[in-house]
PDB file of C-alpha atoms in Angstrom:
ATOM      1  CA  MET A 594      10.650   8.735  12.544  1.00 48.00           C
ATOM      2  CA  ASN A 595       8.110   9.101  10.382  1.00 47.00           C
ATOM      3  CA  LEU A 596       6.552   6.783   7.651  1.00 48.00           C
ATOM      4  CA  GLN A 597       7.353   8.826   4.854  1.00 49.00           C
ATOM      5  CA  GLN A 598      11.687   8.239   6.015  1.00 50.00           C
ATOM      6  CA  GLN A 599      10.891   5.082   6.664  1.00 51.00           C
ATOM      7  CA  ALA A 600       9.895   4.283   3.624  1.00 50.00           C
ATOM      8  CA  LYS A 601      12.588   6.592   2.068  1.00 51.00           C
ATOM      9  CA  ALA A 602      14.485   4.821   4.111  1.00 50.00           C
ATOM     10  CA  MET A 603      13.631   0.754   3.553  1.00 49.00           C
ATOM     11  CA  GLY A 604      14.439   2.041  -0.178  1.00 48.00           C
ATOM     12  CA  MET A 605       9.154   2.327  -0.707  1.00 50.00           C
ATOM     13  CA  PRO A 606       7.986   4.761  -1.931  1.00 50.00           C
ATOM     14  CA  ALA A 607       6.797   8.094  -0.508  1.00 49.00           C
ATOM     15  CA  GLN A 608       2.976   8.039   0.296  1.00 52.00           C
ATOM     16  CA  ASP A 609       1.642  11.461  -0.531  1.00 50.00           C
ATOM     17  CA  LYS A 610      -1.129  13.380   0.511  1.00 53.00           C
ATOM     18  CA  TYR A 611      -3.005  13.409  -2.307  1.00 51.00           C
ATOM     19  CA  GLN A 612      -3.463   9.625  -1.877  1.00 64.00           C
ATOM     20  CA  GLY A 613      -4.097   9.849   0.991  1.00 68.00           C
ATOM     21  CA  ARG A 614      -7.141  12.211  -0.240  1.00 73.00           C
ATOM     22  CA  GLY A 615      -7.892   9.631  -3.120  1.00 76.00           C
ATOM     23  CA  PHE A 616      -8.354   6.867  -0.754  1.00 81.00           C
ATOM     24  CA  ILE A 617     -10.737   8.934   1.909  1.00 84.00           C
ATOM     25  CA  GLY A 618     -12.089  10.494  -1.900  1.00 84.00           C
ATOM     26  CA  LEU A 619     -12.930   6.967  -2.259  1.00 85.00           C
ATOM     27  CA  LEU A 620     -14.506   5.867   1.083  1.00 88.00           C
ATOM     28  CA  LEU A 621     -16.205   8.639   0.876  1.00 89.00           C
ATOM     29  CA  PHE A 622     -17.743   7.083  -2.578  1.00 88.00           C
ATOM     30  CA  LEU A 623     -18.732   4.076  -1.207  1.00 90.00           C
ATOM     31  CA  LEU A 624     -20.486   5.517   1.924  1.00 90.00           C
ATOM     32  CA  CYS A 625     -22.618   7.572  -0.937  1.00 90.00           C
ATOM     33  CA  LEU A 626     -23.501   3.881  -2.846  1.00 90.00           C
ATOM     34  CA  HIS A 627     -24.272   2.930   0.630  1.00 90.00           C
ATOM     35  CA  LEU A 628     -27.048   5.146   1.337  1.00 90.00           C
ATOM     36  CA  LEU A 629     -28.234   4.977  -2.481  1.00 89.00           C
ATOM     37  CA  VAL A 630     -28.443   1.524  -1.793  1.00 89.00           C
ATOM     38  CA  LEU A 631     -30.220   1.461   1.988  1.00 88.00           C
ATOM     39  CA  ASP A 632     -34.120   2.352  -0.047  1.00 91.00           C
ATOM     40  CA  ALA A 633     -35.287  -1.113  -0.243  1.00 92.00           C
ATOM     41  CA  SER A 634     -35.794  -0.909  -4.649  1.00 94.00           C
ATOM     42  CA  ASN A 635     -32.646   0.501  -5.199  1.00 94.00           C
ATOM     43  CA  ASN A 636     -30.941  -2.894  -3.358  1.00 95.00           C
ATOM     44  CA  LEU A 637     -32.770  -4.885  -5.135  1.00 95.00           C
ATOM     45  CA  SER A 638     -32.828  -3.578  -9.146  1.00 95.00           C
ATOM     46  CA  LEU A 639     -29.120  -3.932  -8.809  1.00 96.00           C
ATOM     47  CA  PHE A 640     -29.633  -7.500  -7.334  1.00 96.00           C
ATOM     48  CA  ARG A 641     -31.183  -8.398 -10.227  1.00 96.00           C
ATOM     49  CA  PHE A 642     -29.368  -7.072 -12.255  1.00 96.00           C
ATOM     50  CA  PHE A 643     -25.812  -8.598 -11.690  1.00 96.00           C
ATOM     51  CA  ASN A 644     -27.264 -11.666 -10.336  1.00 96.00           C
ATOM     52  CA  GLY A 645     -29.234 -11.851 -13.540  1.00 95.00           C
ATOM     53  CA  ILE A 646     -24.925 -12.038 -15.175  1.00 95.00           C
ATOM     54  CA  ALA A 647     -25.117 -15.884 -14.650  1.00 95.00           C
ATOM     55  CA  ALA A 648     -27.612 -17.036 -16.782  1.00 93.00           C
ATOM     56  CA  TYR A 649     -25.361 -15.960 -18.978  1.00 94.00           C
ATOM     57  CA  ALA A 650     -21.698 -17.446 -17.865  1.00 93.00           C
ATOM     58  CA  PRO A 651     -20.106 -19.974 -16.420  1.00 94.00           C
ATOM     59  CA  ALA A 652     -21.161 -21.540 -13.655  1.00 93.00           C
ATOM     60  CA  ASP A 653     -17.221 -22.266 -12.760  1.00 92.00           C
ATOM     61  CA  LEU A 654     -16.002 -19.695 -14.213  1.00 94.00           C
ATOM     62  CA  LEU A 655     -18.127 -16.932 -11.708  1.00 95.00           C
ATOM     63  CA  LEU A 656     -16.754 -19.785  -8.453  1.00 94.00           C
ATOM     64  CA  LEU A 657     -13.581 -19.036  -9.326  1.00 94.00           C
ATOM     65  CA  ILE A 658     -13.256 -15.153  -9.572  1.00 95.00           C
ATOM     66  CA  THR A 659     -15.841 -15.341  -6.686  1.00 96.00           C
ATOM     67  CA  ASP A 660     -12.981 -17.432  -4.400  1.00 94.00           C
ATOM     68  CA  LEU A 661     -10.413 -14.758  -4.599  1.00 95.00           C
ATOM     69  CA  GLY A 662     -12.126 -12.930  -2.116  1.00 95.00           C
ATOM     70  CA  ASN A 663     -12.038 -16.514   0.377  1.00 94.00           C
ATOM     71  CA  GLY A 664      -9.724 -15.975   3.198  1.00 92.00           C
ATOM     72  CA  VAL A 665      -6.985 -18.363   1.847  1.00 93.00           C
ATOM     73  CA  THR A 666      -7.375 -18.296  -1.572  1.00 95.00           C
ATOM     74  CA  LEU A 667      -6.310 -14.171  -1.363  1.00 95.00           C
ATOM     75  CA  GLY A 668      -4.107 -15.305   1.946  1.00 95.00           C
ATOM     76  CA  VAL A 669      -1.490 -17.195  -0.362  1.00 96.00           C
ATOM     77  CA  ILE A 670      -1.972 -14.380  -2.534  1.00 96.00           C
ATOM     78  CA  THR A 671      -1.087 -11.958  -0.223  1.00 96.00           C
ATOM     79  CA  LEU A 672       1.911 -13.772   2.028  1.00 95.00           C
ATOM     80  CA  CYS A 673       3.439 -14.628  -2.520  1.00 94.00           C
ATOM     81  CA  CYS A 674       3.402 -10.451  -1.920  1.00 93.00           C
ATOM     82  CA  LEU A 675       4.928 -10.658   1.136  1.00 93.00           C
ATOM     83  CA  VAL A 676       8.627 -13.092   0.132  1.00 92.00           C
ATOM     84  CA  LYS A 677       8.566  -9.743  -2.118  1.00 88.00           C
ATOM     85  CA  ARG A 678       8.186  -6.453   0.360  1.00 91.00           C
ATOM     86  CA  PRO A 679       7.750  -7.832   4.091  1.00 91.00           C
ATOM     87  CA  GLU A 680       8.376  -4.884   5.402  1.00 91.00           C
ATOM     88  CA  LEU A 681       4.714  -4.660   4.949  1.00 92.00           C
ATOM     89  CA  LEU A 682       4.279  -7.935   7.217  1.00 93.00           C
ATOM     90  CA  LEU A 683       2.768  -5.617  10.172  1.00 92.00           C
ATOM     91  CA  ARG A 684       0.311  -4.176   8.151  1.00 93.00           C
ATOM     92  CA  VAL A 685      -0.745  -7.041   6.968  1.00 94.00           C
ATOM     93  CA  VAL A 686      -1.070  -8.915  10.204  1.00 93.00           C
ATOM     94  CA  ILE A 687      -3.521  -5.396  11.786  1.00 95.00           C
ATOM     95  CA  ALA A 688      -5.558  -5.117   9.152  1.00 95.00           C
ATOM     96  CA  SER A 689      -6.354  -8.281   8.786  1.00 95.00           C
ATOM     97  CA  VAL A 690      -6.932  -9.003  12.650  1.00 95.00           C
ATOM     98  CA  LEU A 691      -9.586  -5.508  12.255  1.00 96.00           C
ATOM     99  CA  SER A 692     -11.060  -6.990   9.890  1.00 96.00           C
ATOM    100  CA  LEU A 693     -11.605 -10.631  12.023  1.00 95.00           C
ATOM    101  CA  ILE A 694     -13.452  -8.708  14.893  1.00 96.00           C
ATOM    102  CA  ILE A 695     -15.440  -6.393  12.382  1.00 96.00           C
ATOM    103  CA  VAL A 696     -17.055  -8.345   9.720  1.00 97.00           C
ATOM    104  CA  PRO A 697     -17.783 -10.799  11.980  1.00 96.00           C
ATOM    105  CA  LEU A 698     -19.219  -9.318  14.567  1.00 96.00           C
ATOM    106  CA  LEU A 699     -21.053  -6.697  12.191  1.00 95.00           C
ATOM    107  CA  LYS A 700     -23.588 -10.326  10.777  1.00 96.00           C
ATOM    108  CA  GLN A 701     -23.418 -11.626  13.773  1.00 94.00           C
ATOM    109  CA  THR A 702     -25.400  -7.224  14.461  1.00 94.00           C
ATOM    110  CA  PHE A 703     -27.647  -7.761  12.341  1.00 93.00           C
ATOM    111  CA  ASP A 704     -28.055 -11.291  11.202  1.00 92.00           C
ATOM    112  CA  ALA A 705     -29.437 -10.183   8.413  1.00 93.00           C
ATOM    113  CA  PRO A 706     -30.885 -13.175   5.008  1.00 95.00           C
ATOM    114  CA  ARG A 707     -29.125 -14.275   2.296  1.00 96.00           C
ATOM    115  CA  PRO A 708     -31.006 -13.279  -1.016  1.00 95.00           C
ATOM    116  CA  ALA A 709     -32.424 -17.135  -0.914  1.00 94.00           C
ATOM    117  CA  VAL A 710     -34.713 -16.125   1.974  1.00 94.00           C
ATOM    118  CA  LEU A 711     -36.340 -13.293   0.646  1.00 93.00           C
ATOM    119  CA  LEU A 712     -36.784 -13.488  -3.297  1.00 94.00           C
ATOM    120  CA  GLU A 713     -37.657 -16.892  -5.342  1.00 90.00           C
ATOM    121  CA  THR A 714     -36.943 -16.506  -7.665  1.00 92.00           C
ATOM    122  CA  LEU A 715     -33.031 -16.116  -8.309  1.00 95.00           C
ATOM    123  CA  ASN A 716     -29.939 -17.477  -9.919  1.00 95.00           C
ATOM    124  CA  ILE A 717     -27.147 -19.532  -7.753  1.00 94.00           C
ATOM    125  CA  VAL A 718     -24.136 -20.868  -7.406  1.00 94.00           C
ATOM    126  CA  GLY A 719     -22.303 -22.973  -5.872  1.00 87.00           C
ATOM    127  CA  GLU A 720     -23.262 -22.620  -2.416  1.00 86.00           C
ATOM    128  CA  ILE A 721     -26.336 -22.489  -0.420  1.00 88.00           C
ATOM    129  CA  ARG A 722     -26.624 -19.305   2.707  1.00 89.00           C
ATOM    130  CA  LEU A 723     -29.715 -18.115   4.128  1.00 91.00           C
ATOM    131  CA  LYS A 724     -28.253 -16.014   6.685  1.00 92.00           C
ATOM    132  CA  HIS A 725     -25.435 -13.283   8.092  1.00 93.00           C
ATOM    133  CA  SER A 726     -25.666 -11.552   5.149  1.00 94.00           C
ATOM    134  CA  PHE A 727     -24.279  -8.168   5.779  1.00 96.00           C
ATOM    135  CA  PRO A 728     -22.158  -7.441   4.823  1.00 96.00           C
ATOM    136  CA  SER A 729     -19.751  -9.583   2.310  1.00 96.00           C
ATOM    137  CA  GLY A 730     -16.343 -11.071   4.092  1.00 96.00           C
ATOM    138  CA  HIS A 731     -14.938 -12.164   0.516  1.00 96.00           C
ATOM    139  CA  THR A 732     -15.257  -8.675  -0.742  1.00 97.00           C
ATOM    140  CA  ALA A 733     -13.519  -6.961   3.062  1.00 97.00           C
ATOM    141  CA  THR A 734     -11.129  -8.655   2.094  1.00 96.00           C
ATOM    142  CA  ALA A 735     -10.762  -8.452  -1.820  1.00 97.00           C
ATOM    143  CA  PHE A 736     -11.033  -5.082  -0.848  1.00 97.00           C
ATOM    144  CA  LEU A 737      -8.410  -5.500   2.270  1.00 96.00           C
ATOM    145  CA  PHE A 738      -5.663  -6.837  -0.693  1.00 96.00           C
ATOM    146  CA  ALA A 739      -6.036  -4.309  -2.833  1.00 95.00           C
ATOM    147  CA  GLY A 740      -5.971  -1.417  -0.097  1.00 94.00           C
ATOM    148  CA  THR A 741      -2.676  -2.653   1.164  1.00 93.00           C
ATOM    149  CA  LEU A 742      -1.528  -2.408  -1.781  1.00 92.00           C
ATOM    150  CA  PHE A 743      -2.839   1.036  -2.986  1.00 91.00           C
ATOM    151  CA  PHE A 744      -0.755   2.093   0.027  1.00 88.00           C
ATOM    152  CA  ALA A 745       2.667   0.214  -0.514  1.00 88.00           C
ATOM    153  CA  PHE A 746       2.617   1.781  -5.295  1.00 86.00           C
ATOM    154  CA  ARG A 747       2.026   4.684  -5.220  1.00 84.00           C
ATOM    155  CA  GLN A 748       1.553   3.825 -10.007  1.00 86.00           C
ATOM    156  CA  THR A 749      -2.128   3.995 -10.473  1.00 87.00           C
ATOM    157  CA  GLN A 750      -1.903   1.337 -12.866  1.00 91.00           C
ATOM    158  CA  ILE A 751      -1.541  -0.450 -10.000  1.00 91.00           C
ATOM    159  CA  LYS A 752      -3.619   0.854  -7.780  1.00 91.00           C
ATOM    160  CA  CYS A 753      -6.159   0.175 -10.834  1.00 92.00           C
ATOM    161  CA  LEU A 754      -5.960  -3.248 -10.784  1.00 95.00           C
ATOM    162  CA  ALA A 755      -5.548  -4.187  -7.495  1.00 94.00           C
ATOM    163  CA  ILE A 756      -9.400  -1.735  -6.887  1.00 94.00           C
ATOM    164  CA  GLY A 757     -10.869  -3.638 -10.387  1.00 95.00           C
ATOM    165  CA  PHE A 758      -9.548  -6.298  -8.396  1.00 96.00           C
ATOM    166  CA  ALA A 759     -11.583  -6.407  -5.967  1.00 97.00           C
ATOM    167  CA  SER A 760     -14.561  -4.555  -7.084  1.00 96.00           C
ATOM    168  CA  LEU A 761     -15.003  -8.153  -9.359  1.00 97.00           C
ATOM    169  CA  VAL A 762     -14.823 -10.682  -6.624  1.00 97.00           C
ATOM    170  CA  GLY A 763     -17.473  -8.053  -5.288  1.00 97.00           C
ATOM    171  CA  LEU A 764     -19.941  -7.844  -7.941  1.00 97.00           C
ATOM    172  CA  SER A 765     -18.714 -11.723  -8.559  1.00 97.00           C
ATOM    173  CA  ARG A 766     -20.919 -11.835  -5.089  1.00 97.00           C
ATOM    174  CA  ILE A 767     -24.511 -10.871  -6.503  1.00 97.00           C
ATOM    175  CA  VAL A 768     -23.877 -12.771  -9.591  1.00 97.00           C
ATOM    176  CA  VAL A 769     -23.849 -15.693  -7.511  1.00 96.00           C
ATOM    177  CA  GLY A 770     -26.538 -14.805  -5.274  1.00 96.00           C
ATOM    178  CA  ALA A 771     -24.417 -15.030  -2.498  1.00 95.00           C
ATOM    179  CA  HIS A 772     -25.133 -11.313  -0.910  1.00 96.00           C
ATOM    180  CA  TRP A 773     -26.975  -8.109  -1.625  1.00 97.00           C
ATOM    181  CA  PRO A 774     -25.548  -4.797  -2.967  1.00 96.00           C
ATOM    182  CA  GLN A 775     -25.609  -2.782   0.207  1.00 96.00           C
ATOM    183  CA  ASP A 776     -23.748  -5.731   1.542  1.00 97.00           C
ATOM    184  CA  VAL A 777     -20.958  -5.913  -0.660  1.00 97.00           C
ATOM    185  CA  ILE A 778     -20.392  -2.394  -0.862  1.00 96.00           C
ATOM    186  CA  MET A 779     -20.014  -1.880   3.154  1.00 96.00           C
ATOM    187  CA  GLY A 780     -17.565  -5.058   3.178  1.00 96.00           C
ATOM    188  CA  ALA A 781     -15.489  -2.622   0.605  1.00 96.00           C
ATOM    189  CA  PHE A 782     -15.751  -0.112   2.867  1.00 96.00           C
ATOM    190  CA  VAL A 783     -14.695  -2.317   5.327  1.00 96.00           C
ATOM    191  CA  GLY A 784     -11.649  -3.473   3.921  1.00 96.00           C
ATOM    192  CA  LEU A 785     -10.913  -0.320   2.728  1.00 95.00           C
ATOM    193  CA  PHE A 786     -11.090   1.341   6.638  1.00 95.00           C
ATOM    194  CA  CYS A 787      -9.312  -1.539   7.783  1.00 96.00           C
ATOM    195  CA  ALA A 788      -6.871  -1.042   5.164  1.00 95.00           C
ATOM    196  CA  TYR A 789      -6.618   2.443   5.444  1.00 93.00           C
ATOM    197  CA  ALA A 790      -5.823   2.168   9.476  1.00 93.00           C
ATOM    198  CA  ALA A 791      -3.272  -0.072   9.480  1.00 93.00           C
ATOM    199  CA  ALA A 792      -1.390   1.924   6.666  1.00 90.00           C
ATOM    200  CA  HIS A 793      -0.510   4.062   9.419  1.00 87.00           C
ATOM    201  CA  CYS A 794       1.627   2.258  10.949  1.00 86.00           C
ATOM    202  CA  PRO A 795       5.273   1.087  10.885  1.00 84.00           C
ATOM    203  CA  LEU A 796       6.763  -1.253   8.750  1.00 84.00           C
ATOM    204  CA  VAL A 797       8.994  -3.710   9.638  1.00 84.00           C
ATOM    205  CA  LYS A 798      12.631  -4.739   8.859  1.00 86.00           C
ATOM    206  CA  LEU A 799      13.638  -7.803  10.227  1.00 84.00           C
ATOM    207  CA  SER A 800      16.637  -9.986   9.406  1.00 84.00           C
ATOM    208  CA  GLN A 801      16.727 -12.706   6.650  1.00 84.00           C
ATOM    209  CA  LEU A 802      16.340 -15.809   9.209  1.00 83.00           C
ATOM    210  CA  HIS A 803      13.193 -13.830  10.803  1.00 87.00           C
ATOM    211  CA  LYS A 804      11.101 -13.229   7.111  1.00 88.00           C
ATOM    212  CA  ALA A 805      11.591 -17.051   5.677  1.00 88.00           C
ATOM    213  CA  LEU A 806      10.647 -18.323   9.671  1.00 90.00           C
ATOM    214  CA  ILE A 807       7.684 -15.657   9.527  1.00 92.00           C
ATOM    215  CA  MET A 808       6.750 -16.527   5.513  1.00 93.00           C
ATOM    216  CA  ALA A 809       7.399 -20.513   6.955  1.00 93.00           C
ATOM    217  CA  PHE A 810       4.719 -20.155   9.669  1.00 94.00           C
ATOM    218  CA  LEU A 811       2.494 -18.320   7.778  1.00 94.00           C
ATOM    219  CA  TRP A 812       2.333 -20.750   4.356  1.00 95.00           C
ATOM    220  CA  LEU A 813       2.160 -23.679   6.967  1.00 95.00           C
ATOM    221  CA  VAL A 814      -0.862 -22.323   9.151  1.00 94.00           C
ATOM    222  CA  LEU A 815      -2.271 -21.325   5.525  1.00 94.00           C
ATOM    223  CA  VAL A 816      -1.831 -24.973   3.926  1.00 94.00           C
ATOM    224  CA  ILE A 817      -3.609 -26.440   7.155  1.00 92.00           C
ATOM    225  CA  CYS A 818      -6.901 -24.482   6.983  1.00 90.00           C
ATOM    226  CA  GLU A 819      -6.524 -26.152   3.441  1.00 90.00           C
ATOM    227  CA  LEU A 820      -6.330 -29.330   3.874  1.00 88.00           C
ATOM    228  CA  ASP A 821      -9.413 -28.316   6.558  1.00 77.00           C
ATOM    229  CA  LYS A 822     -11.278 -27.513   3.254  1.00 72.00           C
ATOM    230  CA  SER A 823     -10.196 -29.677   0.761  1.00 63.00           C
ATOM    231  CA  PHE A 824     -12.616 -32.451   2.089  1.00 66.00           C
ATOM    232  CA  ASP A 825     -15.529 -30.264   1.405  1.00 65.00           C
ATOM    233  CA  LYS A 826     -17.738 -32.116  -1.270  1.00 65.00           C
ATOM    234  CA  ASP A 827     -18.879 -28.051  -2.327  1.00 67.00           C
ATOM    235  CA  LEU A 828     -15.941 -27.675  -3.624  1.00 72.00           C
ATOM    236  CA  ILE A 829     -15.466 -27.489  -7.190  1.00 81.00           C
ATOM    237  CA  TRP A 830     -11.926 -29.097  -8.886  1.00 86.00           C
ATOM    238  CA  PRO A 831     -11.163 -25.934 -10.539  1.00 87.00           C
ATOM    239  CA  ILE A 832     -11.797 -24.466  -7.137  1.00 89.00           C
ATOM    240  CA  LEU A 833      -8.996 -27.281  -5.780  1.00 89.00           C
ATOM    241  CA  MET A 834      -6.323 -26.726  -8.468  1.00 92.00           C
ATOM    242  CA  LEU A 835      -6.194 -22.900  -8.194  1.00 91.00           C
ATOM    243  CA  ARG A 836      -5.557 -22.941  -4.729  1.00 92.00           C
ATOM    244  CA  TRP A 837      -3.533 -25.807  -4.335  1.00 93.00           C
ATOM    245  CA  GLY A 838      -1.556 -23.988  -7.638  1.00 95.00           C
ATOM    246  CA  LEU A 839      -0.715 -21.236  -5.760  1.00 95.00           C
ATOM    247  CA  ILE A 840       0.609 -22.734  -2.480  1.00 96.00           C
ATOM    248  CA  ALA A 841       2.786 -25.004  -4.487  1.00 96.00           C
ATOM    249  CA  THR A 842       3.491 -20.658  -6.094  1.00 95.00           C
ATOM    250  CA  ALA A 843       4.085 -19.593  -2.657  1.00 95.00           C
ATOM    251  CA  ALA A 844       6.427 -22.002  -0.814  1.00 95.00           C
ATOM    252  CA  MET A 845       8.494 -22.228  -4.086  1.00 94.00           C
ATOM    253  CA  LEU A 846       9.061 -18.217  -3.892  1.00 92.00           C
ATOM    254  CA  ILE A 847       9.932 -18.670  -0.221  1.00 91.00           C
ATOM    255  CA  TRP A 848      12.329 -21.294  -1.337  1.00 90.00           C
ATOM    256  CA  ARG A 849      13.626 -19.497  -4.129  1.00 87.00           C
ATOM    257  CA  GLU A 850      13.836 -16.099  -1.668  1.00 82.00           C
ATOM    258  CA  TYR A 851      15.264 -17.588   1.572  1.00 80.00           C
ATOM    259  CA  GLY A 852      16.281 -21.267   0.141  1.00 73.00           C
ATOM    260  CA  ALA A 853      19.852 -19.597  -1.311  1.00 64.00           C
ATOM    261  CA  MET A 854      21.079 -17.817   2.076  1.00 63.00           C
ATOM    262  CA  TYR A 855      20.281 -21.123   4.227  1.00 62.00           C
ATOM    263  CA  ARG A 856      22.070 -23.694   1.122  1.00 60.00           C
ATOM    264  CA  THR A 857      25.117 -20.508   1.267  1.00 60.00           C
ATOM    265  CA  LYS A 858      26.035 -21.020   4.457  1.00 60.00           C
ATOM    266  CA  ALA A 859      25.539 -24.353   4.132  1.00 53.00           C
ATOM    267  CA  LEU A 860      28.465 -24.279   1.834  1.00 53.00           C
ATOM    268  CA  ALA A 861      30.311 -22.198   3.566  1.00 56.00           C
ATOM    269  CA  GLY A 862      30.788 -24.631   6.827  1.00 55.00           C
ATOM    270  CA  ILE A 863      30.781 -27.154   4.368  1.00 58.00           C
ATOM    271  CA  ALA A 864      34.283 -25.707   3.448  1.00 56.00           C
ATOM    272  CA  ARG A 865      35.232 -23.913   7.334  1.00 65.00           C
ATOM    273  CA  LEU A 866      35.129 -27.768   7.592  1.00 60.00           C
ATOM    274  CA  THR A 867      36.542 -29.517   5.586  1.00 60.00           C
ATOM    275  CA  THR A 868      39.793 -26.768   5.847  1.00 62.00           C
ATOM    276  CA  GLN A 869      40.149 -28.113   8.871  1.00 60.00           C
ATOM    277  CA  LYS A 870      40.301 -31.058   7.438  1.00 56.00           C
ATOM    278  CA  ALA A 871      43.228 -30.096   5.813  1.00 53.00           C
TER     279      ALA A 871
END
């Protein structure tokens, strides 16, 4: 059974050749953009333009937008989506593992300095970072999420919203002064590439019990990661509220989706015991 037949059997929209071509076209577009910003003057000009927005936008809003590319924040959003589309679990895991290998490898290999190292005047919102600029990890995470949705849905509106969301996160990394345009473009390429590679993996069909256990395990891992980060003094309270609000939302979705199964089994067990005693 090929991927299209498998998708149809599991109730997912089958991918068509135009969907794949559109995705390849998007990757080629990003490569062309990256070639454009390889020129130092273009890279600097674009950075100055977008970074200048920070002088007119609320700092808390910029930090909230850029935090949507954080691994924990977007991980919880992804988990909420997986509760409704658990067949995508393997693809998300494969894409995430690829990203966790490629992004740090590129960062260590190039060890590029951040804008704060090379520029005397710039707008910095939030934490000041100095090294491992290329590529942008936040942008890679956001576009990995967007690329996964790109292949999971056929509606053009959803695809555009997903790419628009990821683009907003990527641009925010320039606005807050954390990355150069070339870092963001390559981060977008890496994220989409990982999603494209994972899209060729088979869909998974799990029992309700296995779904519940996996979702609960992933939720617990994200909570542990967030507990470690919540003591960071640089985090502002709106970001903490956003993350814990998303974590609570994910917990409610998991309970609503899978808790009913256990409640039904428990009630059935009680009914059997009552019948036996009677």
